[in-house]
């Protein structure tokens, strides 16, 4: 048997990658640190050079059960034996029907209809289109703008970019090519801080002035993810729900990051006891195995769109309802519901609070915050990724900071000793900068 390193092409994977492969938010001619992964199992990533890393990212919120979970692998394999894909126009199948039933049962009550999309960004496009078609069907096509909030993130496609934070986002770069929407101040106060009756003043003023041309408000419930990793007061959502109703504006909640238990409740909106008109899901939907997202909506939205012109909803991806992805999602939801996820998430929360607290004393650190299975250390200055990324790998953990944020959202199955390795790496690396 040849030794591991004798397998052709393996050693120079990174060099070959650099000649033709693009990575997320990277230069085409990038020399940023890059690591080749051989295997992923449980909470461990094994690099091609044999090093093992404890995963603190869940591959961007997705791998909540860890990697290679036998129940997910079995569900995908079994489905692969029956059919990997058929078109969804005019055809249906058990994996899609069972998944949509499960999503309707799991999400807040008024959500009864499901559109399966291929990625989170596409589910946001679908949500926006649903809101616009709702008002077109009602004979109010002038209600076609959206209200979003500062610090939000909704994806990288053009519709999603246009509702993402205009300062951190890409509005300047693509000025003229993006729809001009309206932005309210970032939601507040912070989660756990005292309520402020002025918290929605900016939002209320915006809706007062623009409701006649606004179809929907879109935001992430309680946790703003890639736009700044901020946690805000759930009461903001309750007051916003009432404002939307008063102004005849739909409420779209983007739970792509928060869905499936990450914030300590199954969905972020449950912190507030609020249900949206349209809900976006993605990321952890398939437990990190396949790409799939969903936009759920209410019977009122469904009936209105069906009655009005053009009577159909104008969206239909080629790979809509992919049976492999639906099977994976169904298995992931069953696994989650059959697990003590709430206890696990709250144990991770308590441990991160305890173990990240020493970061507060560091000069480089501006803030430390934890909610559910999400730990965030905000720095005074953006991190130097060329130094910090390899430093985490040397300490045997996988973390992927961005800007001023070093953060972790580990798989729920992580053991306390493994989580301590992640906390120690964060404290250790940040002590040295
Ligand atoms: C990741 C994310 C998206 C985009 O999802 P993709 O699958 O990357 O297209 C949208 N909204 C939120 C809140 C997200 O975290």
Tab-separated table of C-alpha atoms and ligand atoms in Angstrom:
chain	number	residue	atom	x	y	z
A	1	UNK	CA	0.000	0.000	0.000
A	2	UNK	CA	1.395	3.425	-0.877
A	3	UNK	CA	1.993	5.742	2.037
A	4	UNK	CA	-0.586	8.531	2.479
A	5	UNK	CA	1.731	11.169	1.080
A	6	UNK	CA	2.449	9.080	-2.026
A	7	UNK	CA	-1.120	9.507	-3.301
A	8	UNK	CA	-0.615	11.595	-6.451
A	9	UNK	CA	-1.697	15.213	-6.315
A	10	UNK	CA	-2.463	15.281	-2.621
A	11	UNK	CA	0.594	17.188	-1.438
A	12	UNK	CA	0.187	20.020	-3.889
A	13	UNK	CA	-3.585	20.451	-3.485
A	14	UNK	CA	-3.189	23.985	-2.141
A	15	UNK	CA	-0.784	24.943	-4.959
A	16	UNK	CA	-3.156	23.535	-7.596
A	17	UNK	CA	-6.109	25.257	-5.917
A	18	UNK	CA	-4.332	28.595	-6.159
A	19	UNK	CA	-4.047	28.212	-9.935
A	20	UNK	CA	-7.790	28.000	-10.683
A	21	UNK	CA	-10.163	27.719	-7.695
A	22	UNK	CA	-12.148	30.641	-6.256
A	23	UNK	CA	-13.051	30.833	-2.549
A	24	UNK	CA	-15.711	32.896	-0.709
A	25	UNK	CA	-14.852	36.596	-0.462
A	26	UNK	CA	-11.334	36.032	-1.764
A	27	UNK	CA	-9.226	37.560	-4.524
A	28	UNK	CA	-8.955	35.482	-7.717
A	29	UNK	CA	-5.170	35.673	-7.298
A	30	UNK	CA	-5.191	35.108	-3.546
A	31	UNK	CA	-2.295	34.023	-1.371
A	32	UNK	CA	-4.365	33.978	1.844
A	33	UNK	CA	-3.835	30.969	4.153
A	34	UNK	CA	-5.591	27.875	2.815
A	35	UNK	CA	-5.819	24.378	4.299
A	36	UNK	CA	-6.737	21.149	2.493
A	37	UNK	CA	-9.225	18.922	4.343
A	38	UNK	CA	-9.122	15.168	3.917
A	39	UNK	CA	-12.019	14.050	6.157
A	40	UNK	CA	-14.549	15.414	8.577
A	41	UNK	CA	-16.046	13.365	11.379
A	42	UNK	CA	-17.899	14.452	14.508
A	43	UNK	CA	-16.390	17.801	15.537
A	44	UNK	CA	-13.042	17.078	13.860
A	45	UNK	CA	-11.629	18.137	10.509
A	46	UNK	CA	-8.589	16.120	9.399
A	47	UNK	CA	-6.206	17.998	7.111
A	48	UNK	CA	-4.331	16.246	4.290
A	49	UNK	CA	-1.094	16.603	6.287
A	50	UNK	CA	-2.708	14.577	9.087
A	51	UNK	CA	-3.384	17.428	11.515
A	52	UNK	CA	-6.729	17.325	13.339
A	53	UNK	CA	-8.737	20.475	14.035
A	54	UNK	CA	-11.688	20.889	16.400
A	55	UNK	CA	-14.391	22.670	14.441
A	56	UNK	CA	-15.695	25.875	16.005
A	57	UNK	CA	-17.674	27.058	12.964
A	58	UNK	CA	-20.118	24.234	12.072
A	59	UNK	CA	-19.179	25.167	8.491
A	60	UNK	CA	-20.979	28.517	8.801
A	61	UNK	CA	-23.830	27.525	11.174
A	62	UNK	CA	-24.754	24.395	9.201
A	63	UNK	CA	-23.200	21.228	10.694
A	64	UNK	CA	-25.176	21.252	13.955
A	65	UNK	CA	-24.857	17.460	14.443
A	66	UNK	CA	-21.157	17.429	13.541
A	67	UNK	CA	-19.791	15.819	10.377
A	68	UNK	CA	-20.554	12.419	8.901
A	69	UNK	CA	-23.456	11.645	11.229
A	70	UNK	CA	-24.532	8.073	10.377
A	71	UNK	CA	-28.246	8.955	10.363
A	72	UNK	CA	-27.710	11.678	7.748
A	73	UNK	CA	-25.385	9.540	5.644
A	74	UNK	CA	-27.904	6.681	5.755
A	75	UNK	CA	-30.807	8.924	4.714
A	76	UNK	CA	-28.875	10.319	1.741
A	77	UNK	CA	-27.584	6.868	0.681
A	78	UNK	CA	-31.057	5.311	0.852
A	79	UNK	CA	-32.515	8.128	-1.245
A	80	UNK	CA	-29.617	7.877	-3.719
A	81	UNK	CA	-30.667	4.281	-4.369
A	82	UNK	CA	-34.199	5.432	-5.331
A	83	UNK	CA	-33.593	8.710	-7.205
A	84	UNK	CA	-31.136	11.538	-6.834
A	85	UNK	CA	-33.260	14.106	-8.628
A	86	UNK	CA	-36.328	14.700	-10.756
A	87	UNK	CA	-37.734	18.017	-11.931
A	88	UNK	CA	-40.317	19.525	-9.556
A	89	UNK	CA	-42.583	21.056	-12.215
A	90	UNK	CA	-45.593	18.735	-12.421
A	91	UNK	CA	-43.908	16.054	-10.296
A	92	UNK	CA	-43.662	15.520	-6.561
A	93	UNK	CA	-42.072	12.952	-4.228
A	94	UNK	CA	-42.124	11.721	-0.649
A	95	UNK	CA	-38.907	13.458	0.524
A	96	UNK	CA	-40.253	16.905	-0.450
A	97	UNK	CA	-43.783	16.320	0.894
A	98	UNK	CA	-42.548	14.909	4.201
A	99	UNK	CA	-40.009	17.698	4.623
A	100	UNK	CA	-42.552	20.451	3.938
A	101	UNK	CA	-45.004	18.834	6.380
A	102	UNK	CA	-42.248	18.688	8.984
A	103	UNK	CA	-41.312	22.350	8.438
A	104	UNK	CA	-44.933	23.487	8.732
A	105	UNK	CA	-45.285	21.491	11.968
A	106	UNK	CA	-42.038	22.858	13.417
A	107	UNK	CA	-42.384	26.578	12.595
A	108	UNK	CA	-44.833	29.091	14.125
A	109	UNK	CA	-48.463	28.230	13.483
A	110	UNK	CA	-49.566	30.707	10.803
A	111	UNK	CA	-46.876	29.457	8.384
A	112	UNK	CA	-48.546	26.783	6.248
A	113	UNK	CA	-46.866	26.898	2.821
A	114	UNK	CA	-43.311	26.056	1.788
A	115	UNK	CA	-41.179	27.040	-1.210
A	116	UNK	CA	-37.981	24.963	-1.377
A	117	UNK	CA	-34.998	26.903	-2.694
A	118	UNK	CA	-31.389	25.982	-3.390
A	119	UNK	CA	-29.563	28.351	-1.050
A	120	UNK	CA	-30.219	30.917	1.642
A	121	UNK	CA	-29.781	33.857	-0.724
A	122	UNK	CA	-32.293	32.372	-3.136
A	123	UNK	CA	-34.821	31.879	-0.325
A	124	UNK	CA	-34.434	35.603	0.430
A	125	UNK	CA	-35.078	36.387	-3.256
A	126	UNK	CA	-38.186	34.196	-3.026
A	127	UNK	CA	-39.333	35.958	0.161
A	128	UNK	CA	-38.959	39.365	-1.508
A	129	UNK	CA	-40.832	38.181	-4.585
A	130	UNK	CA	-43.630	36.707	-2.444
A	131	UNK	CA	-44.059	40.055	-0.687
A	132	UNK	CA	-44.129	41.970	-3.981
A	133	UNK	CA	-46.534	39.516	-5.616
A	134	UNK	CA	-48.813	39.693	-2.556
A	135	UNK	CA	-49.358	43.406	-3.140
A	136	UNK	CA	-49.439	43.098	-6.951
A	137	UNK	CA	-52.235	40.554	-6.497
A	138	UNK	CA	-54.057	42.987	-4.203
A	139	UNK	CA	-53.859	45.698	-6.840
A	140	UNK	CA	-51.221	47.697	-4.939
A	141	UNK	CA	-48.136	47.324	-7.174
A	142	UNK	CA	-46.780	50.600	-5.767
A	143	UNK	CA	-45.979	48.723	-2.533
A	144	UNK	CA	-42.719	47.294	-3.854
A	145	UNK	CA	-39.987	48.720	-1.628
A	146	UNK	CA	-38.530	46.968	1.367
A	147	UNK	CA	-37.489	48.217	4.755
A	148	UNK	CA	-34.445	46.611	6.326
A	149	UNK	CA	-32.233	47.505	9.285
A	150	UNK	CA	-28.614	48.553	9.594
A	151	UNK	CA	-26.221	45.726	10.489
A	152	UNK	CA	-28.260	43.087	8.654
A	153	UNK	CA	-27.044	40.370	6.301
A	154	UNK	CA	-29.299	38.513	3.873
A	155	UNK	CA	-27.015	37.001	1.239
A	156	UNK	CA	-24.999	37.765	-1.877
A	157	UNK	CA	-27.484	37.736	-4.767
A	158	UNK	CA	-28.736	41.126	-5.996
A	159	UNK	CA	-32.096	41.154	-4.226
A	160	UNK	CA	-30.497	39.953	-0.991
A	161	UNK	CA	-27.566	42.395	-1.281
A	162	UNK	CA	-29.998	45.275	-1.662
A	163	UNK	CA	-31.473	44.603	1.817
A	164	UNK	CA	-28.100	43.860	3.456
A	165	UNK	CA	-26.400	46.608	5.497
A	166	UNK	CA	-25.622	49.455	3.076
A	167	UNK	CA	-22.388	50.442	4.835
A	168	UNK	CA	-20.705	47.057	5.522
A	169	UNK	CA	-22.409	45.558	2.494
A	170	UNK	CA	-21.821	46.118	-1.181
A	171	UNK	CA	-24.097	49.086	-1.901
A	172	UNK	CA	-21.299	51.489	-2.680
A	173	UNK	CA	-19.563	49.054	-5.008
A	174	UNK	CA	-22.726	48.239	-6.980
A	175	UNK	CA	-24.392	51.645	-6.766
A	176	UNK	CA	-26.883	52.043	-9.591
A	177	UNK	CA	-27.264	48.283	-10.042
A	178	UNK	CA	-29.007	47.655	-6.704
A	179	UNK	CA	-32.622	48.476	-5.866
A	180	UNK	CA	-32.757	51.392	-3.424
A	181	UNK	CA	-34.533	50.214	-0.291
A	182	UNK	CA	-35.068	51.905	3.070
A	183	UNK	CA	-32.987	51.299	6.188
A	184	UNK	CA	-34.007	51.791	9.803
A	185	UNK	CA	-31.407	52.065	12.595
A	186	UNK	CA	-29.967	48.751	13.840
A	187	UNK	CA	-32.419	46.971	16.153
A	188	UNK	CA	-31.852	47.397	19.868
A	189	UNK	CA	-31.318	47.555	22.748
A	190	UNK	CA	-28.844	44.694	23.189
A	191	UNK	CA	-30.192	41.279	24.279
A	192	UNK	CA	-30.340	41.299	28.069
A	193	UNK	CA	-30.143	45.125	28.365
A	194	UNK	CA	-33.125	47.074	29.775
A	195	UNK	CA	-35.880	47.863	27.267
A	196	UNK	CA	-35.969	51.349	25.784
A	197	UNK	CA	-39.323	52.747	24.661
A	198	UNK	CA	-37.498	54.744	21.963
A	199	UNK	CA	-36.005	51.608	20.353
A	200	UNK	CA	-38.349	51.658	17.362
A	201	UNK	CA	-38.548	55.414	16.819
A	202	UNK	CA	-36.522	55.302	13.596
A	203	UNK	CA	-38.439	52.318	12.241
A	204	UNK	CA	-41.812	53.846	13.167
A	205	UNK	CA	-40.926	57.109	11.447
A	206	UNK	CA	-39.805	55.312	8.295
A	207	UNK	CA	-43.017	53.271	8.104
A	208	UNK	CA	-45.130	56.334	8.862
A	209	UNK	CA	-43.633	58.140	5.870
A	210	UNK	CA	-43.237	55.255	3.407
A	211	UNK	CA	-45.836	52.548	4.195
A	212	UNK	CA	-47.763	53.390	1.002
A	213	UNK	CA	-44.753	52.184	-1.067
A	214	UNK	CA	-43.461	49.425	1.261
A	215	UNK	CA	-44.263	45.725	0.780
A	216	UNK	CA	-42.315	44.254	3.687
A	217	UNK	CA	-39.851	44.711	6.499
A	218	UNK	CA	-37.046	42.141	6.437
A	219	UNK	CA	-34.599	41.415	9.243
A	220	UNK	CA	-32.883	38.647	11.192
A	221	UNK	CA	-34.663	37.847	14.467
A	222	UNK	CA	-32.673	38.526	17.679
A	223	UNK	CA	-29.257	37.647	16.194
A	224	UNK	CA	-27.731	39.749	13.428
A	225	UNK	CA	-25.204	37.328	11.918
A	226	UNK	CA	-22.651	38.160	9.227
A	227	UNK	CA	-23.565	41.882	9.456
A	228	UNK	CA	-21.895	42.202	12.874
A	229	UNK	CA	-22.844	39.300	15.186
A	230	UNK	CA	-25.066	41.450	17.400
A	231	UNK	CA	-27.846	40.182	19.705
A	232	UNK	CA	-30.848	42.440	20.294
A	233	UNK	CA	-33.861	42.687	22.608
A	234	UNK	CA	-36.706	40.315	21.606
A	235	UNK	CA	-39.274	42.982	22.479
A	236	UNK	CA	-38.075	44.890	19.390
A	237	UNK	CA	-39.650	42.128	17.281
A	238	UNK	CA	-42.971	42.247	19.153
A	239	UNK	CA	-43.248	45.998	18.673
A	240	UNK	CA	-42.186	45.637	15.030
A	241	UNK	CA	-44.865	43.002	14.401
A	242	UNK	CA	-47.500	45.453	15.696
A	243	UNK	CA	-46.076	48.293	13.578
A	244	UNK	CA	-46.148	46.138	10.433
A	245	UNK	CA	-49.785	45.191	11.076
A	246	UNK	CA	-50.755	48.817	11.685
A	247	UNK	CA	-49.159	49.894	8.379
A	248	UNK	CA	-50.299	46.927	6.259
A	249	UNK	CA	-46.717	45.804	5.651
A	250	UNK	CA	-45.575	42.158	5.670
A	251	UNK	CA	-42.923	40.959	8.116
A	252	UNK	CA	-40.166	38.733	6.692
A	253	UNK	CA	-37.892	37.044	9.229
A	254	UNK	CA	-34.597	35.672	7.956
A	255	UNK	CA	-33.860	32.671	10.218
A	256	UNK	CA	-31.207	31.243	7.901
A	257	UNK	CA	-28.561	31.568	10.640
A	258	UNK	CA	-30.767	31.405	13.764
A	259	UNK	CA	-33.022	28.502	12.760
A	260	UNK	CA	-32.843	25.036	14.336
A	261	UNK	CA	-31.877	25.927	17.878
A	262	UNK	CA	-28.740	28.023	17.501
A	263	UNK	CA	-29.911	30.948	19.643
A	264	UNK	CA	-31.339	28.729	22.397
A	265	UNK	CA	-34.892	28.578	20.984
A	266	UNK	CA	-35.808	26.427	17.966
A	267	UNK	CA	-36.302	29.680	16.013
A	268	UNK	CA	-35.074	33.150	16.943
A	269	UNK	CA	-38.603	34.581	16.708
A	270	UNK	CA	-39.666	32.332	19.602
A	271	UNK	CA	-37.667	34.547	21.997
A	272	UNK	CA	-40.302	37.167	21.190
A	273	UNK	CA	-43.345	34.950	20.657
A	274	UNK	CA	-43.749	36.555	17.236
A	275	UNK	CA	-44.685	34.909	13.928
A	276	UNK	CA	-43.700	36.428	10.579
A	277	UNK	CA	-45.714	36.426	7.348
A	278	UNK	CA	-42.705	34.939	5.555
A	279	UNK	CA	-39.828	32.967	7.097
A	280	UNK	CA	-36.495	32.058	5.470
A	281	UNK	CA	-34.578	28.924	6.474
A	282	UNK	CA	-31.270	27.537	5.235
A	283	UNK	CA	-27.818	26.751	6.651
A	284	UNK	CA	-28.585	24.071	9.336
A	285	UNK	CA	-31.649	22.821	7.422
A	286	UNK	CA	-29.795	19.732	6.119
A	287	UNK	CA	-27.442	19.474	9.094
A	288	UNK	CA	-24.647	20.794	6.895
A	289	UNK	CA	-24.737	17.976	4.358
A	290	UNK	CA	-26.328	19.449	1.227
A	291	UNK	CA	-27.406	22.847	-0.026
A	292	UNK	CA	-31.102	23.541	0.622
A	293	UNK	CA	-33.208	26.445	1.870
A	294	UNK	CA	-36.876	27.239	2.282
A	295	UNK	CA	-39.248	30.191	2.383
A	296	UNK	CA	-42.395	29.511	4.425
A	297	UNK	CA	-45.459	31.739	4.293
A	298	UNK	CA	-48.978	32.099	5.608
A	299	UNK	CA	-52.298	30.991	4.153
A	300	UNK	CA	-53.211	34.672	3.712
A	301	UNK	CA	-50.177	35.248	1.456
A	302	UNK	CA	-50.886	31.969	-0.380
A	303	UNK	CA	-54.574	32.808	-1.015
A	304	UNK	CA	-53.864	36.370	-2.110
A	305	UNK	CA	-51.181	35.383	-4.628
A	306	UNK	CA	-53.369	32.559	-5.996
A	307	UNK	CA	-56.367	34.876	-6.544
A	308	UNK	CA	-54.554	37.812	-8.140
A	309	UNK	CA	-52.709	38.204	-11.434
A	310	UNK	CA	-50.647	36.419	-12.708
A	311	UNK	CA	-52.165	33.679	-10.455
A	312	UNK	CA	-48.911	31.750	-10.220
A	313	UNK	CA	-45.818	32.504	-8.185
A	314	UNK	CA	-43.069	33.437	-10.630
A	315	UNK	CA	-40.130	31.365	-9.409
A	316	UNK	CA	-38.920	27.800	-10.044
A	317	UNK	CA	-35.305	26.667	-9.710
A	318	UNK	CA	-34.105	23.741	-11.855
A	319	UNK	CA	-33.080	21.760	-8.775
A	320	UNK	CA	-36.109	22.751	-6.679
A	321	UNK	CA	-37.010	20.150	-4.054
A	322	UNK	CA	-33.931	17.999	-4.695
A	323	UNK	CA	-34.788	14.611	-3.130
A	324	UNK	CA	-31.301	14.006	-1.698
A	325	UNK	CA	-31.300	17.367	0.058
A	326	UNK	CA	-34.899	16.912	1.257
A	327	UNK	CA	-34.040	13.464	2.688
A	328	UNK	CA	-31.030	14.927	4.453
A	329	UNK	CA	-33.135	17.776	5.877
A	330	UNK	CA	-35.836	15.433	7.112
A	331	UNK	CA	-33.262	13.191	8.792
A	332	UNK	CA	-31.560	16.242	10.327
A	333	UNK	CA	-34.829	17.568	11.792
A	334	UNK	CA	-35.682	14.140	13.247
A	335	UNK	CA	-32.199	13.870	14.710
A	336	UNK	CA	-32.504	17.334	16.263
A	337	UNK	CA	-35.958	16.683	17.726
A	338	UNK	CA	-34.783	13.336	19.113
A	339	UNK	CA	-31.751	14.946	20.783
A	340	UNK	CA	-31.456	17.017	23.983
A	341	UNK	CA	-30.590	20.031	21.777
A	342	UNK	CA	-31.935	22.635	24.203
A	343	UNK	CA	-29.816	21.312	27.067
A	344	UNK	CA	-26.776	21.052	24.800
A	345	UNK	CA	-27.136	24.608	23.507
A	346	UNK	CA	-27.593	26.017	26.987
A	347	UNK	CA	-24.567	24.062	28.268
A	348	UNK	CA	-22.478	25.505	25.402
A	349	UNK	CA	-23.814	28.973	26.266
A	350	UNK	CA	-22.866	28.663	29.945
A	351	UNK	CA	-19.403	27.322	29.122
A	352	UNK	CA	-18.672	29.996	26.513
A	353	UNK	CA	-19.784	32.739	28.927
A	354	UNK	CA	-17.375	31.415	31.522
A	355	UNK	CA	-14.452	30.653	29.260
A	356	UNK	CA	-14.538	33.701	26.978
A	357	UNK	CA	-14.927	36.144	29.900
A	358	UNK	CA	-11.112	36.527	30.340
A	359	UNK	CA	-11.019	38.129	26.853
A	360	UNK	CA	-12.655	41.226	28.383
A	361	UNK	CA	-9.382	42.060	30.112
A	362	UNK	CA	-7.384	42.095	26.855
A	363	UNK	CA	-6.387	45.432	25.293
A	364	UNK	CA	-7.348	44.299	21.798
A	365	UNK	CA	-10.914	43.376	22.848
A	366	UNK	CA	-13.903	45.741	22.631
A	367	UNK	CA	-16.711	43.377	23.674
A	368	UNK	CA	-17.518	39.756	24.504
A	369	UNK	CA	-21.051	38.408	24.030
A	370	UNK	CA	-22.678	34.992	24.097
A	371	UNK	CA	-26.174	33.827	23.183
A	372	UNK	CA	-27.172	30.196	22.763
A	373	UNK	CA	-24.387	28.282	21.026
A	374	UNK	CA	-22.827	31.494	19.668
A	375	UNK	CA	-19.768	33.112	21.256
A	376	UNK	CA	-18.435	36.430	19.931
A	377	UNK	CA	-15.316	38.413	20.768
A	378	UNK	CA	-15.360	41.813	19.081
A	379	UNK	CA	-11.955	43.452	18.691
A	380	UNK	CA	-10.962	47.111	18.518
A	381	UNK	CA	-9.251	46.555	15.138
A	382	UNK	CA	-9.824	44.118	12.250
A	383	UNK	CA	-7.836	40.901	12.701
A	384	UNK	CA	-4.804	40.188	10.541
A	385	UNK	CA	-6.040	36.954	8.935
A	386	UNK	CA	-2.629	36.067	7.482
A	387	UNK	CA	-1.371	35.740	11.080
A	388	UNK	CA	-4.458	34.784	13.040
A	389	UNK	CA	-5.801	32.012	10.793
A	390	UNK	CA	-2.613	29.868	10.953
A	391	UNK	CA	-2.314	30.633	14.684
A	392	UNK	CA	-5.686	28.979	15.332
A	393	UNK	CA	-4.722	25.987	13.177
A	394	UNK	CA	-1.474	25.622	15.140
A	395	UNK	CA	-3.603	25.432	18.291
A	396	UNK	CA	-5.679	22.649	16.725
A	397	UNK	CA	-8.951	24.499	16.193
A	398	UNK	CA	-10.853	25.724	13.147
A	399	UNK	CA	-12.152	29.288	13.491
A	400	UNK	CA	-12.745	31.795	10.717
A	401	UNK	CA	-12.782	35.381	12.013
A	402	UNK	CA	-13.979	38.247	9.833
A	403	UNK	CA	-13.292	41.945	10.272
A	404	UNK	CA	-13.189	42.737	14.003
A	405	UNK	CA	-15.059	39.559	14.938
A	406	UNK	CA	-13.627	36.336	16.315
A	407	UNK	CA	-16.553	34.022	16.918
A	408	UNK	CA	-17.577	30.429	17.369
A	409	UNK	CA	-20.806	28.513	16.778
A	410	UNK	CA	-19.738	24.893	17.297
A	411	UNK	CA	-21.708	21.725	16.470
A	412	UNK	CA	-24.205	21.022	19.293
A	413	UNK	CA	-22.557	17.623	19.923
A	414	UNK	CA	-19.246	19.190	21.007
A	415	UNK	CA	-17.883	17.835	24.325
A	416	UNK	CA	-16.952	20.276	27.121
A	417	UNK	CA	-13.229	19.429	26.812
A	418	UNK	CA	-13.333	20.106	23.058
A	419	UNK	CA	-15.146	23.397	23.560
A	420	UNK	CA	-12.499	24.368	26.123
A	421	UNK	CA	-9.851	23.874	23.424
A	422	UNK	CA	-11.691	26.415	21.276
A	423	UNK	CA	-12.068	28.934	24.128
A	424	UNK	CA	-8.405	28.508	25.113
A	425	UNK	CA	-7.328	29.060	21.509
A	426	UNK	CA	-9.371	32.281	21.313
A	427	UNK	CA	-8.026	33.616	24.605
A	428	UNK	CA	-4.485	32.498	23.722
A	429	UNK	CA	-4.361	33.909	20.193
A	430	UNK	CA	-6.008	37.193	21.179
A	431	UNK	CA	-3.588	37.604	24.100
A	432	UNK	CA	-0.789	37.639	21.560
A	433	UNK	CA	-2.094	40.409	19.273
B	1	LIG	C1	-25.890	32.853	5.286
B	1	LIG	C2	-27.070	33.737	5.317
B	1	LIG	C3	-27.781	34.041	4.131
B	1	LIG	C4	-27.343	33.540	2.777
B	1	LIG	O1	-27.388	32.165	2.659
B	1	LIG	P1	-26.503	31.435	1.514
B	1	LIG	O2	-26.869	29.997	1.653
B	1	LIG	O3	-25.076	31.733	1.825
B	1	LIG	O4	-26.936	32.014	0.208
B	1	LIG	C5	-28.888	34.846	4.254
B	1	LIG	N1	-29.286	35.333	5.446
B	1	LIG	C6	-28.642	35.045	6.590
B	1	LIG	C7	-29.154	35.580	7.887
B	1	LIG	C8	-27.508	34.249	6.566
B	1	LIG	O5	-26.842	33.994	7.712
